[in-house]
Amino acid sequence: MGSSLVIDVGSLLHAGRPISLDDSVVVPPFGSFAFRHPARIALELRRVEKGLQIGGTVDVDVAGECDRCLDDVVVSIHVDVDERFDPPSGSGDPFGDNNVLTGNHLDVGDLVRQLVIAALPFGLVCSDDCCGLCAACGQSKNAGGGCHCPEMEGDHGES
């Protein structure tokens, strides 16, 4: 399934019949973040008054370099979805000002992309106790790393 998963929500908006989505959506790379596998989505779409309520989950693995030691790292991202789209008043297109819902067409791929990007961490780390790189030799200071430099005075938070 491509990132441009677009579904017609006309029957939902007119008849109130809920739509369940259990699918996968490709998320394009974002900056230094890559998504090696499609995001797994489990979404429930419901009509609420004249609008659309979307609830469920999005799960995806993001890959990149550890910000501290530069090793490759993969981190799982879980997004709880709770989105509501209400039509603006006085518009010919019921959802004209919305970038994922045009008329009766919901761009699920773009919605998932936006949700995942908003949930990304500022940077990836391989572990909370990653020691990073040695300032003297540039090698990893993690266990099994190549650094054999004597510890520098500032390494332990001393002044």
Coordinates of N, CA and C in Angstrom, one line a residue:
M1 N 0.9 -1.2 0.0 CA 0.0 0.0 0.0 C 0.9 1.2 0.0
G2 N 0.6 2.2 -0.8 CA 1.4 3.4 -0.9 C 1.1 4.4 0.1
S3 N 1.9 5.5 0.2 CA 1.6 6.5 1.1 C 0.4 7.4 0.7
S4 N -0.1 7.2 -0.5 CA -1.3 8.0 -0.9 C -2.6 7.2 -0.8
L5 N -2.8 6.6 0.3 CA -4.0 5.9 0.6 C -5.1 6.9 0.8
V6 N -6.0 7.0 -0.2 CA -7.1 7.9 -0.1 C -8.4 7.1 -0.1
I7 N -9.3 7.4 0.8 CA -10.6 6.7 0.9 C -11.7 7.7 0.8
D8 N -12.8 7.2 0.2 CA -14.1 8.0 0.1 C -14.9 7.8 1.4
V9 N -15.1 8.9 2.1 CA -15.8 8.8 3.4 C -17.2 9.4 3.2
G10 N -17.7 9.4 1.9 CA -19.0 10.0 1.6 C -20.1 9.2 2.3
S11 N -20.1 7.8 2.3 CA -21.1 7.0 2.9 C -21.1 7.3 4.5
L12 N -19.9 7.5 5.0 CA -19.8 7.7 6.4 C -20.5 9.1 6.8
L13 N -20.1 10.1 6.0 CA -20.6 11.4 6.3 C -22.1 11.6 6.1
H14 N -22.7 10.8 5.1 CA -24.1 10.9 4.8 C -25.0 9.9 5.5
A15 N -24.5 8.7 5.7 CA -25.3 7.7 6.3 C -24.9 7.3 7.7
G16 N -23.7 7.8 8.1 CA -23.2 7.6 9.5 C -22.6 6.2 9.7
R17 N -22.4 5.5 8.6 CA -21.8 4.1 8.7 C -20.3 4.2 9.0
P18 N -19.9 3.8 10.2 CA -18.4 3.9 10.5 C -17.6 3.0 9.6
I19 N -16.3 3.5 9.4 CA -15.3 2.8 8.6 C -14.2 2.4 9.5
S20 N -13.8 1.1 9.4 CA -12.6 0.6 10.1 C -11.5 0.4 9.1
L21 N -10.3 0.9 9.5 CA -9.1 0.6 8.6 C -8.1 -0.1 9.4
D22 N -7.6 -1.2 8.9 CA -6.5 -2.0 9.5 C -5.6 -2.3 8.3
D23 N -4.6 -1.5 8.1 CA -3.8 -1.5 6.9 C -2.4 -1.0 7.2
S24 N -1.6 -0.8 6.2 CA -0.3 -0.3 6.3 C -0.1 0.9 5.3
V25 N 0.7 1.9 5.7 CA 0.9 3.0 4.9 C 2.4 3.4 4.9
V26 N 2.9 3.6 3.7 CA 4.3 3.9 3.6 C 4.5 5.4 4.1
V27 N 5.5 5.6 4.9 CA 5.8 6.9 5.4 C 7.2 7.3 4.7
P28 N 7.2 8.4 4.0 CA 8.4 8.8 3.3 C 9.4 9.3 4.3
P29 N 10.7 9.3 3.9 CA 11.8 9.8 4.8 C 11.5 11.2 5.2
F30 N 12.0 11.6 6.4 CA 11.8 13.0 6.9 C 13.2 13.4 7.5
G31 N 13.9 14.3 6.8 CA 15.2 14.7 7.3 C 16.1 13.5 7.4
S32 N 16.7 13.3 8.6 CA 17.6 12.1 8.7 C 16.9 10.9 9.2
F33 N 15.6 10.9 9.3 CA 14.8 9.8 9.7 C 14.3 9.0 8.5
A34 N 14.4 7.7 8.6 CA 13.9 6.8 7.6 C 12.9 5.8 8.2
F35 N 12.0 5.3 7.4 CA 11.0 4.4 7.8 C 11.1 3.2 6.9
R36 N 11.8 2.1 7.3 CA 12.1 1.0 6.5 C 10.9 0.1 6.2
H37 N 9.9 0.2 7.0 CA 8.7 -0.6 6.8 C 7.5 0.3 6.9
P38 N 6.4 0.0 6.2 CA 5.2 0.8 6.3 C 4.7 0.9 7.7
A39 N 4.0 2.0 8.0 CA 3.4 2.2 9.3 C 2.2 1.3 9.4
R40 N 1.9 0.7 10.5 CA 0.7 -0.2 10.7 C -0.4 0.7 11.3
I41 N -1.5 0.8 10.7 CA -2.6 1.6 11.2 C -3.8 0.8 11.5
A42 N -4.4 1.2 12.6 CA -5.7 0.6 13.0 C -6.6 1.8 13.4
L43 N -7.4 2.2 12.5 CA -8.2 3.5 12.7 C -9.7 3.2 12.6
E44 N -10.5 3.9 13.3 CA -11.9 3.9 13.3 C -12.4 5.3 12.9
L45 N -13.2 5.4 11.8 CA -13.7 6.7 11.4 C -15.2 6.7 11.7
R46 N -15.6 7.8 12.3 CA -17.0 7.9 12.7 C -17.5 9.3 12.4
R47 N -18.8 9.4 12.0 CA -19.4 10.7 11.9 C -19.8 11.2 13.2
V48 N -19.4 12.5 13.5 CA -19.8 13.2 14.7 C -20.4 14.5 14.3
E49 N -21.7 14.6 14.6 CA -22.5 15.8 14.1 C -22.3 15.9 12.6
K50 N -21.7 17.0 12.1 CA -21.5 17.1 10.6 C -20.0 16.8 10.3
G51 N -19.3 16.4 11.3 CA -17.8 16.2 11.1 C -17.4 14.8 11.1
L52 N -16.1 14.6 11.2 CA -15.5 13.3 11.1 C -14.6 13.1 12.3
Q53 N -14.7 12.0 13.0 CA -13.9 11.7 14.2 C -13.0 10.5 13.8
I54 N -11.7 10.6 14.0 CA -10.8 9.5 13.7 C -10.1 9.1 15.0
G55 N -10.2 7.8 15.4 CA -9.5 7.3 16.5 C -8.8 6.1 16.2
G56 N -7.8 5.7 17.0 CA -7.1 4.5 16.8 C -5.6 4.6 17.1
T57 N -4.8 3.8 16.3 CA -3.3 3.8 16.6 C -2.6 3.8 15.3
V58 N -1.3 4.3 15.3 CA -0.3 4.2 14.3 C 0.9 3.7 14.9
D59 N 1.5 2.7 14.3 CA 2.8 2.1 14.8 C 3.8 2.0 13.7
V60 N 5.0 2.5 13.9 CA 6.0 2.5 12.9 C 7.4 2.5 13.5
D61 N 8.4 1.9 12.9 CA 9.8 2.0 13.3 C 10.5 3.1 12.6
V62 N 11.3 3.9 13.3 CA 12.0 4.9 12.6 C 13.5 4.6 12.8
A63 N 14.3 4.7 11.7 CA 15.7 4.4 11.7 C 16.5 5.7 11.5
G64 N 17.7 5.7 12.1 CA 18.6 6.8 11.9 C 19.9 6.5 12.6
E65 N 20.7 7.6 12.8 CA 21.9 7.5 13.6 C 21.7 8.0 15.0
C66 N 22.3 7.3 16.0 CA 22.3 7.8 17.3 C 23.0 9.1 17.4
D67 N 22.3 10.1 18.0 CA 22.8 11.5 18.2 C 24.1 11.5 19.0
R68 N 24.4 10.5 19.8 CA 25.6 10.5 20.6 C 26.8 9.8 20.1
C69 N 26.5 8.5 19.6 CA 27.7 7.7 19.1 C 27.7 7.4 17.6
L70 N 26.7 7.9 16.9 CA 26.5 7.7 15.5 C 26.3 6.3 15.0
D71 N 26.0 5.3 15.9 CA 25.6 4.0 15.5 C 24.2 4.0 14.9
D72 N 23.9 3.1 14.0 CA 22.6 2.9 13.5 C 21.6 2.5 14.6
V73 N 20.5 3.1 14.6 CA 19.5 2.8 15.7 C 18.1 2.7 15.0
V74 N 17.2 1.9 15.6 CA 15.8 1.8 15.2 C 15.0 1.9 16.4
V75 N 14.0 2.9 16.4 CA 13.2 3.2 17.5 C 11.7 3.0 17.1
S76 N 10.9 2.4 17.9 CA 9.5 2.2 17.6 C 8.7 3.4 18.1
I77 N 7.8 3.9 17.2 CA 7.0 5.0 17.5 C 5.5 4.5 17.5
H78 N 4.8 4.9 18.6 CA 3.4 4.6 18.7 C 2.6 5.9 18.9
V79 N 1.6 6.0 18.1 CA 0.8 7.3 18.1 C -0.6 6.9 18.4
D80 N -1.2 7.4 19.4 CA -2.6 7.3 19.7 C -3.3 8.4 18.9
V81 N -4.2 8.0 18.1 CA -4.9 9.0 17.2 C -6.2 9.4 17.8
D82 N -6.5 10.7 17.9 CA -7.8 11.2 18.3 C -7.9 12.6 17.5
E83 N -8.4 12.5 16.3 CA -8.5 13.7 15.5 C -10.0 13.9 15.1
R84 N -10.3 15.2 15.1 CA -11.7 15.5 14.7 C -11.6 16.6 13.6
F85 N -12.4 16.4 12.6 CA -12.5 17.4 11.5 C -13.9 17.9 11.4
D86 N -14.1 19.2 11.6 CA -15.4 19.8 11.5 C -15.4 20.7 10.3
P87 N -16.5 20.7 9.5 CA -16.6 21.6 8.3 C -16.7 23.0 8.8
P88 N -16.0 23.9 8.0 CA -16.2 25.3 8.3 C -17.5 25.8 7.8
S89 N -18.0 26.8 8.4 CA -19.4 27.3 8.0 C -19.2 28.2 6.7
G90 N -20.2 28.1 5.8 CA -20.2 29.0 4.6 C -19.2 28.6 3.6
S91 N -18.8 27.4 3.5 CA -17.9 27.0 2.4 C -18.5 26.0 1.5
G92 N -18.2 26.1 0.2 CA -18.8 25.2 -0.8 C -18.2 23.8 -0.6
D93 N -16.9 23.7 -0.3 CA -16.3 22.4 0.0 C -16.4 22.2 1.5
P94 N -17.1 21.1 2.0 CA -17.4 21.0 3.4 C -16.1 21.0 4.3
F95 N -15.0 20.6 3.7 CA -13.7 20.6 4.5 C -12.6 21.3 3.7
G96 N -13.0 22.4 3.1 CA -12.1 23.1 2.2 C -10.8 23.6 2.8
D97 N -10.7 24.0 4.0 CA -9.5 24.5 4.6 C -8.6 23.4 5.2
N98 N -9.0 22.1 5.0 CA -8.3 21.0 5.5 C -7.3 20.4 4.5
N99 N -6.1 20.0 4.9 CA -5.2 19.5 4.0 C -5.2 18.0 3.8
V100 N -6.0 17.2 4.6 CA -6.1 15.8 4.4 C -7.5 15.3 4.0
L101 N -8.5 16.2 4.1 CA -9.8 15.9 3.8 C -10.4 16.9 2.8
T102 N -10.6 16.4 1.5 CA -11.1 17.3 0.5 C -12.4 16.7 0.0
G103 N -13.5 17.4 0.2 CA -14.8 16.8 -0.2 C -15.1 15.6 0.6
N104 N -15.3 14.5 -0.1 CA -15.5 13.2 0.6 C -14.3 12.3 0.6
H105 N -13.1 12.9 0.2 CA -11.9 12.1 0.1 C -10.9 12.4 1.2
L106 N -10.6 11.4 2.0 CA -9.7 11.5 3.1 C -8.3 10.9 2.7
D107 N -7.3 11.7 2.7 CA -5.9 11.2 2.4 C -5.3 10.6 3.7
V108 N -5.5 9.3 3.9 CA -5.1 8.7 5.1 C -3.5 8.7 5.1
G109 N -2.9 8.5 3.9 CA -1.4 8.5 3.9 C -0.9 9.8 4.4
D110 N -1.4 10.9 4.0 CA -0.9 12.2 4.4 C -1.2 12.5 5.9
L111 N -2.4 12.0 6.4 CA -2.7 12.1 7.8 C -1.7 11.3 8.6
V112 N -1.4 10.1 8.2 CA -0.5 9.3 8.9 C 0.9 9.9 8.9
R113 N 1.3 10.4 7.8 CA 2.6 11.1 7.7 C 2.7 12.3 8.7
Q114 N 1.7 13.1 8.7 CA 1.7 14.2 9.6 C 1.7 13.8 11.1
L115 N 1.0 12.8 11.4 CA 0.9 12.3 12.8 C 2.3 11.7 13.2
V116 N 2.9 10.9 12.3 CA 4.2 10.3 12.6 C 5.3 11.4 12.8
I117 N 5.3 12.3 11.9 CA 6.3 13.4 12.0 C 6.2 14.2 13.3
A118 N 4.9 14.5 13.7 CA 4.7 15.2 14.9 C 5.1 14.4 16.1
A119 N 5.2 13.1 16.0 CA 5.5 12.2 17.2 C 7.0 11.9 17.2
L120 N 7.8 12.3 16.2 CA 9.2 12.0 16.2 C 10.0 12.7 17.3
P121 N 10.9 12.0 17.9 CA 11.8 12.6 18.9 C 12.7 13.6 18.2
F122 N 13.2 14.5 19.0 CA 14.2 15.5 18.5 C 15.4 14.8 17.9
G123 N 15.8 13.7 18.5 CA 16.9 13.0 18.1 C 16.8 11.5 18.6
L124 N 17.5 10.6 17.9 CA 17.5 9.2 18.3 C 18.7 8.9 19.1
V125 N 18.6 8.1 20.1 CA 19.7 7.6 20.9 C 19.5 6.0 20.9
C126 N 20.7 5.4 20.9 CA 20.7 3.9 20.9 C 20.3 3.4 22.3
S127 N 20.6 4.1 23.3 CA 20.2 3.7 24.7 C 20.3 5.0 25.6
D128 N 19.6 5.0 26.7 CA 19.7 6.1 27.6 C 21.0 6.3 28.2
D129 N 21.8 5.2 28.3 CA 23.1 5.3 28.9 C 24.3 5.4 27.8
C130 N 23.9 5.7 26.6 CA 25.0 5.8 25.6 C 26.0 6.9 26.0
C131 N 27.3 6.5 25.9 CA 28.4 7.4 26.3 C 28.9 8.3 25.2
G132 N 28.4 8.1 24.0 CA 28.8 8.9 22.9 C 30.2 8.6 22.4
L133 N 30.8 9.7 21.8 CA 32.1 9.5 21.1 C 33.2 10.2 22.0
C134 N 34.4 9.7 22.0 CA 35.5 10.3 22.7 C 35.9 11.6 22.0
A135 N 36.0 12.6 22.8 CA 36.4 13.9 22.2 C 37.9 13.9 21.7
A136 N 38.7 13.0 22.2 CA 40.1 13.0 21.8 C 40.3 12.2 20.5
C137 N 39.8 10.9 20.5 CA 40.1 10.1 19.4 C 38.9 9.9 18.4
G138 N 37.7 10.2 18.9 CA 36.5 10.1 18.0 C 35.9 8.7 18.0
Q139 N 36.4 7.8 18.8 CA 35.8 6.4 18.8 C 34.7 6.4 19.8
S140 N 33.9 5.3 19.7 CA 32.8 5.1 20.6 C 33.3 4.9 22.0
K141 N 32.7 5.5 23.1 CA 33.0 5.2 24.5 C 32.1 4.2 25.1
N142 N 31.2 3.6 24.3 CA 30.3 2.5 24.8 C 31.2 1.2 25.0
A143 N 30.6 0.3 25.8 CA 31.3 -0.9 26.0 C 31.5 -1.6 24.6
G144 N 32.8 -2.1 24.4 CA 33.1 -2.7 23.2 C 33.5 -1.7 22.1
G145 N 33.5 -0.4 22.5 CA 33.9 0.6 21.5 C 35.4 0.6 21.4
G146 N 36.0 1.4 20.5 CA 37.4 1.4 20.2 C 38.2 2.4 21.0
C147 N 37.6 3.1 21.9 CA 38.4 4.2 22.6 C 39.2 3.6 23.8
H148 N 40.5 3.9 23.8 CA 41.3 3.4 24.9 C 42.1 4.6 25.5
C149 N 41.5 5.8 25.3 CA 42.1 7.0 25.8 C 41.9 7.1 27.3
P150 N 42.9 7.7 28.0 CA 42.6 7.9 29.5 C 41.4 8.9 29.6
E151 N 40.6 8.7 30.7 CA 39.5 9.5 30.9 C 39.9 10.9 31.1
M152 N 39.2 11.8 30.5 CA 39.5 13.3 30.7 C 38.7 13.8 31.9
E153 N 39.2 14.9 32.4 CA 38.7 15.4 33.7 C 37.2 15.8 33.6
G154 N 36.7 16.3 32.5 CA 35.3 16.7 32.3 C 34.4 15.6 32.0
D155 N 34.9 14.4 31.8 CA 34.0 13.2 31.5 C 33.0 12.8 32.6
H156 N 33.3 13.1 33.8 CA 32.5 12.7 34.9 C 31.7 13.8 35.6
G157 N 31.6 15.0 34.9 CA 30.9 16.1 35.5 C 31.7 16.9 36.5
E158 N 33.0 16.6 36.6 CA 33.8 17.3 37.6 C 34.1 18.7 37.0
S159 N 34.4 19.7 37.9 CA 34.8 21.0 37.5 C 36.2 21.3 37.6

